[in-house]
Amino acid sequence: MSWIRDKELSLIERLCANVLKAGPVPKHVAFIMDGNRRYAKKCHVERQEGHSQGFEKLAETLRWCLNLGICEVTVYAFSIENFKRSKEEVDGLMELARQKFTRLLEEKEKLQKHEVCIRVIGDLSLLPLDIQKLIAQAVLETKDYSKCFLNVCFAYTSRHEISNAVREVAWGVQEGLIEPRDVTESLLDQCLYTSHSPDPDLLIRTSGEVRLSDFLLWQTSHSCLVFQSILWPEYTFWNLCEAILRYQYNYTAIQKSRELYSRDRARLQSETDQTWVQQNMFCVEHRNEEEKTKTFQRLLLQCQTDREHRTQNFLRALERKREFFLQSLCTN
Ligand code: IPE
Ligand code: IPE
Ligand code: MG
């Protein structure tokens, strides 16, 4: 079973997709693919079969997303909390991951054809070493594709991701790359595993559970959240259309709250810079008000340019550190 199904949409599905595409379609959709074990129980099949069918549903869903013009998908495949399940279940899920990543590497042409960039988001070091290596290979081989993006959250929780971002920032300060006053929401945002993706427009959770289970807590504060009662392996094209319709219904309100937030963030940053310059201007003597204003403007510009320079330098160092980790997994 491949990661992306080649099967085309039926005529009625195509028709419906075209109607939806006349409105705003979310660019980035996140899924909490929940309900595999309840599905297995309902169908009287083994639990592992439920997880396996869950993966097949992912492949089908990715095809629907491609057809609907959704170019980025993030899925919650395995949470750090899931390690607490029975050894038998965790081993089964790891085996499934092993098989699917091996298959993905065998089917490179398919990813190339659709130009799919695969990213695995989470704490890879918690995984068996052979799976870490497979993941590193898949991520590095597809990193330059940019038509569509599949982010697989594996060994992931949002709190773990945020704590890691804070540690990265602390490392930057310790190394003298950034200053404590450079630590802003925007910088933390860029230290998350998801730094290369825009925030999801739409988040869908299946199985009727109405909670986020520590998934993308930072990234979904302005996303449309849709909870659907269907179990993940039974998810249909029509369920996806319904979720998109709900997104379209809420589109204006979502855009408005996003705009307000980014405007506020820019204003806050500007105020912080101004305060810092004012506090550091006392040492400069001025002949008159005009000269004082000019000095203030010059120092403000300098402060902003310096901060931008330090931040970019730090983010490049972080990127190199992350790439080096993946590369060392492939070579050792
Ligand atoms: C989601 O389905 C898949 C994983 C967590 C790996 P579950 O395994 O949570 O199935 P339910 O929710 O117990 O039915
Ligand atoms: C969330 O589902 C994790 C995944 C879908 C991978 P869970 O089934 O593990 O979440 P809880 O335990 O019900 O909150
Ligand atoms: Mg569950």
Coordinates of C-alpha atoms and ligand atoms in Angstrom, one line a residue:
M1 CA 0.0 0.0 0.0
S2 CA 1.5 3.3 -1.1
W3 CA 1.5 6.6 0.7
I4 CA -0.5 8.3 -2.0
R5 CA -3.2 6.5 -3.9
D6 CA -3.4 6.8 -7.6
K7 CA -7.1 6.2 -7.8
E8 CA -9.0 9.1 -9.4
L9 CA -12.1 10.7 -7.9
S10 CA -15.5 9.6 -9.3
L11 CA -17.5 11.9 -11.4
I12 CA -19.8 13.0 -8.6
E13 CA -16.8 13.5 -6.3
R14 CA -15.1 15.6 -9.0
L15 CA -18.2 17.7 -9.4
C16 CA -18.4 18.3 -5.7
A17 CA -14.7 19.1 -5.4
N18 CA -15.1 21.8 -8.1
V19 CA -18.0 23.4 -6.3
L20 CA -15.9 23.5 -3.1
K21 CA -13.0 25.0 -5.0
A22 CA -15.1 27.9 -6.0
G23 CA -14.8 29.0 -2.4
P24 CA -11.7 29.4 -0.1
V25 CA -10.0 26.0 0.3
P26 CA -7.8 25.5 3.3
K27 CA -4.1 25.4 2.2
H28 CA -3.0 23.4 5.3
V29 CA -5.2 20.8 7.0
A30 CA -4.2 18.9 10.1
F31 CA -5.8 15.5 11.1
I32 CA -6.0 13.8 14.5
M33 CA -6.6 10.3 13.0
D34 CA -8.4 8.8 15.9
G35 CA -10.6 5.7 16.4
N36 CA -8.5 2.8 14.9
R37 CA -9.0 0.5 17.9
R38 CA -12.8 1.2 18.2
Y39 CA -13.0 0.4 14.5
A40 CA -11.2 -2.9 14.9
K41 CA -13.5 -3.8 17.8
K42 CA -16.6 -2.9 15.8
C43 CA -15.5 -4.9 12.8
H44 CA -14.2 -7.9 14.9
V45 CA -10.7 -7.7 13.6
E46 CA -7.3 -7.5 15.3
R47 CA -6.3 -4.2 16.8
Q48 CA -3.2 -4.1 14.5
E49 CA -5.6 -4.5 11.5
G50 CA -7.4 -1.4 12.7
H51 CA -4.1 0.5 12.7
S52 CA -3.2 -0.9 9.3
Q53 CA -6.5 0.2 7.8
G54 CA -6.0 3.6 9.5
F55 CA -2.8 4.0 7.4
E56 CA -4.6 3.0 4.2
K57 CA -7.2 5.7 5.0
L58 CA -4.3 8.2 5.2
A59 CA -3.2 7.3 1.7
E60 CA -6.7 7.7 0.4
T61 CA -7.2 11.0 2.3
L62 CA -4.0 12.4 0.8
R63 CA -5.2 11.8 -2.7
W64 CA -8.5 13.6 -1.9
C65 CA -6.6 16.5 -0.5
L66 CA -4.4 16.7 -3.6
N67 CA -7.6 16.7 -5.8
L68 CA -9.1 19.5 -3.7
G69 CA -6.0 21.7 -4.0
I70 CA -4.9 21.2 -0.3
C71 CA -1.2 21.4 -0.6
E72 CA -0.1 20.7 3.0
V73 CA -1.3 18.0 5.3
T74 CA -0.2 17.3 8.9
V75 CA -1.2 14.1 10.6
Y76 CA -1.0 12.9 14.2
A77 CA 0.3 9.4 13.7
F78 CA 1.8 8.5 17.1
S79 CA 2.0 10.6 20.3
I80 CA 4.6 10.4 23.0
E81 CA 1.7 9.4 25.3
N82 CA 1.1 6.4 23.0
F83 CA 4.4 4.9 24.3
K84 CA 2.4 4.1 27.4
R85 CA 0.2 1.6 25.6
S86 CA 1.0 -2.1 25.9
K87 CA 4.3 -3.3 24.6
E88 CA 2.6 -5.5 22.0
E89 CA 0.6 -2.5 20.6
V90 CA 3.6 -0.1 20.6
D91 CA 5.7 -2.8 18.8
G92 CA 2.9 -3.3 16.3
L93 CA 2.8 0.4 15.5
M94 CA 6.6 0.6 15.2
E95 CA 6.5 -2.3 12.8
L96 CA 3.9 -0.6 10.7
A97 CA 6.0 2.6 10.6
R98 CA 9.1 0.5 9.6
Q99 CA 7.1 -1.1 6.7
K100 CA 5.6 2.2 5.5
F101 CA 8.8 4.2 5.6
T102 CA 10.6 1.4 3.8
R103 CA 7.9 1.3 1.2
L104 CA 8.0 5.1 0.9
L105 CA 11.8 4.9 0.1
E106 CA 11.1 2.2 -2.5
E107 CA 8.5 4.4 -4.2
K108 CA 10.6 7.5 -4.6
E109 CA 9.3 8.1 -8.1
K110 CA 5.8 8.7 -6.9
L111 CA 6.9 11.3 -4.4
Q112 CA 9.0 12.9 -7.2
K113 CA 6.1 12.8 -9.6
H114 CA 3.9 14.8 -7.1
E115 CA 6.9 16.7 -5.7
V116 CA 5.9 15.7 -2.1
C117 CA 8.1 16.9 0.7
I118 CA 7.9 14.6 3.7
R119 CA 8.7 15.9 7.1
V120 CA 8.6 13.9 10.3
I121 CA 7.8 16.1 13.3
G122 CA 8.6 14.9 16.8
D123 CA 11.4 13.7 19.0
L124 CA 13.1 11.1 16.8
S125 CA 15.5 10.1 19.5
L126 CA 12.6 8.3 21.3
L127 CA 12.2 5.9 18.4
P128 CA 14.1 2.7 17.6
L129 CA 17.3 3.5 15.8
D130 CA 16.4 1.7 12.5
I131 CA 13.2 3.7 12.2
Q132 CA 15.1 7.0 12.9
K133 CA 17.4 6.1 10.0
L134 CA 14.5 5.4 7.6
I135 CA 12.9 8.6 8.6
A136 CA 16.1 10.6 8.2
Q137 CA 16.5 9.2 4.7
A138 CA 12.9 9.9 3.7
V139 CA 13.1 13.5 5.0
L140 CA 16.5 14.3 3.4
E141 CA 15.6 12.7 0.0
T142 CA 12.4 14.8 -0.3
K143 CA 13.4 18.0 1.4
D144 CA 13.7 20.0 -1.9
Y145 CA 10.2 19.1 -3.2
S146 CA 7.9 22.0 -2.8
K147 CA 4.6 21.3 -4.5
C148 CA 2.9 19.5 -1.6
F149 CA 3.9 18.8 2.0
L150 CA 3.1 15.9 4.3
N151 CA 4.1 16.4 7.9
V152 CA 3.9 13.2 10.0
C153 CA 3.8 13.8 13.7
F154 CA 5.5 10.8 15.2
A155 CA 6.7 10.6 18.8
Y156 CA 5.1 14.0 19.1
T157 CA 3.3 16.1 21.6
S158 CA 2.9 19.8 21.5
R159 CA 4.3 20.4 25.0
H160 CA 7.4 18.4 24.2
E161 CA 7.8 20.5 21.0
I162 CA 7.4 23.8 22.9
S163 CA 9.8 22.8 25.6
N164 CA 12.3 21.8 23.0
A165 CA 11.9 25.2 21.2
V166 CA 12.6 26.9 24.6
R167 CA 15.7 24.8 25.0
E168 CA 16.9 25.8 21.5
V169 CA 16.4 29.5 22.4
A170 CA 18.4 29.0 25.6
W171 CA 21.2 27.4 23.6
G172 CA 21.2 30.4 21.3
V173 CA 21.6 32.8 24.2
Q174 CA 24.3 30.6 25.8
E175 CA 26.2 30.5 22.5
G176 CA 26.0 34.3 22.3
L177 CA 24.0 34.1 19.0
I178 CA 21.0 36.0 20.4
E179 CA 20.2 38.2 23.3
P180 CA 17.4 37.5 25.9
R181 CA 15.5 40.5 24.5
D182 CA 15.4 38.8 21.1
V183 CA 13.2 36.1 22.5
T184 CA 9.7 36.8 21.1
E185 CA 6.7 34.8 20.1
S186 CA 7.9 35.0 16.5
L187 CA 11.3 33.6 17.4
L188 CA 9.8 30.7 19.5
D189 CA 7.5 30.1 16.5
Q190 CA 10.5 29.6 14.3
C191 CA 12.2 27.2 16.7
L192 CA 9.3 24.8 16.7
Y193 CA 9.5 21.6 14.6
T194 CA 6.8 23.1 12.4
S195 CA 8.8 26.3 11.6
H196 CA 8.7 25.6 7.8
S197 CA 4.9 25.4 7.7
P198 CA 2.2 28.0 7.9
D199 CA -0.3 27.4 10.7
P200 CA -3.1 24.9 9.8
D201 CA -6.2 26.5 8.5
L202 CA -8.3 23.6 9.5
L203 CA -7.9 20.9 12.1
I204 CA -10.0 17.8 11.9
R205 CA -10.4 15.1 14.7
T206 CA -12.3 12.0 14.0
S207 CA -13.9 9.4 16.4
G208 CA -16.1 11.9 18.3
E209 CA -13.5 12.9 20.9
V210 CA -13.6 16.6 21.5
R211 CA -10.1 17.4 22.6
L212 CA -6.7 18.1 21.1
S213 CA -4.6 15.5 23.0
D214 CA -1.5 17.7 23.0
F215 CA -1.5 18.2 19.2
L216 CA -0.3 21.5 17.6
L217 CA -1.5 23.6 20.6
W218 CA 0.6 26.6 19.6
Q219 CA -0.1 26.4 15.9
T220 CA -4.0 26.1 16.0
S221 CA -5.0 29.1 18.0
H222 CA -6.5 30.7 14.9
S223 CA -7.5 27.5 13.1
C224 CA -11.0 26.2 12.4
L225 CA -11.5 23.1 14.6
V226 CA -13.8 20.4 13.3
F227 CA -14.7 17.3 15.4
Q228 CA -16.4 14.5 13.5
S229 CA -17.9 11.4 15.0
I230 CA -16.8 8.9 12.3
L231 CA -13.9 6.5 13.2
W232 CA -10.8 7.3 11.2
P233 CA -10.6 4.0 9.1
E234 CA -14.2 4.8 7.9
Y235 CA -13.5 8.4 6.9
T236 CA -14.9 9.3 3.5
F237 CA -14.5 12.0 0.9
W238 CA -17.9 13.4 2.0
N239 CA -16.7 13.8 5.6
L240 CA -13.8 15.8 4.3
C241 CA -16.1 17.9 2.2
E242 CA -18.3 18.6 5.2
A243 CA -15.2 19.8 7.2
I244 CA -14.2 22.1 4.4
L245 CA -17.7 23.5 4.2
R246 CA -17.5 24.3 7.9
Y247 CA -14.2 26.0 7.3
Q248 CA -15.7 28.1 4.5
Y249 CA -18.6 29.0 6.7
N250 CA -16.1 30.3 9.4
Y251 CA -13.5 31.7 6.9
T252 CA -14.2 35.4 7.4
A253 CA -14.0 35.2 11.2
I254 CA -10.8 33.2 11.0
Q255 CA -9.1 35.6 8.7
K256 CA -10.1 38.6 10.8
S257 CA -8.7 37.0 14.0
R258 CA -5.5 36.2 12.2
E259 CA -5.1 39.7 10.9
L260 CA -5.7 41.2 14.3
Y261 CA -3.2 38.9 15.9
S262 CA -0.4 39.7 13.4
R263 CA -1.1 43.4 13.6
D264 CA -0.9 43.2 17.4
R265 CA 2.4 41.2 17.2
A266 CA 4.0 43.8 15.0
R267 CA 2.8 46.7 17.3
L268 CA 4.2 44.9 20.4
Q269 CA 7.6 44.3 18.8
S270 CA 7.8 48.0 17.7
E271 CA 6.9 49.1 21.3
T272 CA 9.6 46.8 22.8
D273 CA 12.2 48.2 20.4
Q274 CA 11.2 51.8 21.2
T275 CA 11.4 51.2 24.9
W276 CA 14.9 49.6 24.6
V277 CA 16.2 52.6 22.5
Q278 CA 14.8 55.1 24.9
Q279 CA 16.5 53.3 27.8
N280 CA 19.8 53.3 26.0
M281 CA 19.8 56.9 24.7
F282 CA 20.6 58.6 28.0
C283 CA 24.3 58.5 27.2
V284 CA 23.9 60.6 24.1
E285 CA 24.0 64.5 24.5
H286 CA 21.5 66.4 22.2
R287 CA 21.6 70.0 21.2
N288 CA 17.8 70.2 20.5
E289 CA 14.6 68.2 20.0
E290 CA 15.1 67.7 16.3
E291 CA 18.5 66.2 16.8
K292 CA 17.1 64.0 19.6
T293 CA 14.4 62.7 17.2
K294 CA 16.9 62.0 14.5
T295 CA 19.1 60.1 16.9
F296 CA 16.1 58.1 18.2
Q297 CA 15.1 57.1 14.6
R298 CA 18.7 56.1 13.8
L299 CA 19.1 54.0 16.9
L300 CA 15.7 52.4 16.4
L301 CA 16.6 51.4 12.9
Q302 CA 19.9 50.1 14.1
C303 CA 18.2 48.1 16.9
Q304 CA 15.8 46.5 14.4
T305 CA 18.5 45.6 11.9
D306 CA 20.8 44.2 14.5
R307 CA 18.0 42.0 16.0
E308 CA 17.1 40.8 12.5
H309 CA 20.7 39.9 11.8
R310 CA 21.2 38.0 15.1
T311 CA 17.9 36.2 14.7
Q312 CA 18.7 35.0 11.1
N313 CA 22.2 33.9 12.1
F314 CA 20.8 31.9 15.0
L315 CA 18.0 30.3 12.9
R316 CA 20.6 29.3 10.3
A317 CA 22.8 27.7 13.0
L318 CA 19.7 25.8 14.3
E319 CA 18.8 24.6 10.8
R320 CA 22.4 23.3 10.3
K321 CA 22.3 21.6 13.7
R322 CA 19.0 19.8 12.7
E323 CA 20.3 18.9 9.3
F324 CA 23.5 17.6 10.7
F325 CA 21.5 15.3 13.1
L326 CA 19.5 13.8 10.2
Q327 CA 22.7 13.4 8.0
S328 CA 24.6 11.7 10.8
L329 CA 21.7 9.2 11.1
C330 CA 22.1 8.3 7.4
T331 CA 25.8 7.9 7.5
N332 CA 26.3 6.1 10.8
Ligands
IPE1 C1 -5.5 6.5 16.8 O1 -6.5 5.5 17.1 C2 -4.2 5.9 16.3 C3 -3.1 6.0 17.3 C4 -3.2 6.6 18.5 C5 -1.9 5.4 17.0 P1 -6.5 4.8 18.5 O2 -5.5 3.7 18.6 O3 -6.4 5.9 19.6 O4 -8.0 4.2 18.6 P2 -9.1 4.5 19.6 O5 -9.2 6.0 19.7 O6 -8.7 3.8 20.9 O7 -10.3 3.8 19.0
IPE2 C1 -4.3 11.1 19.8 O1 -5.1 10.0 20.0 C2 -3.0 10.6 19.1 C3 -3.1 10.1 17.8 C4 -4.2 10.1 17.0 C5 -1.9 9.6 17.2 P1 -5.2 9.2 21.3 O2 -6.3 8.2 21.2 O3 -3.9 8.7 21.7 O4 -5.6 10.4 22.4 P2 -6.4 10.3 23.7 O5 -5.5 9.4 24.6 O6 -7.7 9.7 23.5 O7 -6.5 11.7 24.2
MG3 MG -7.7 7.2 20.4

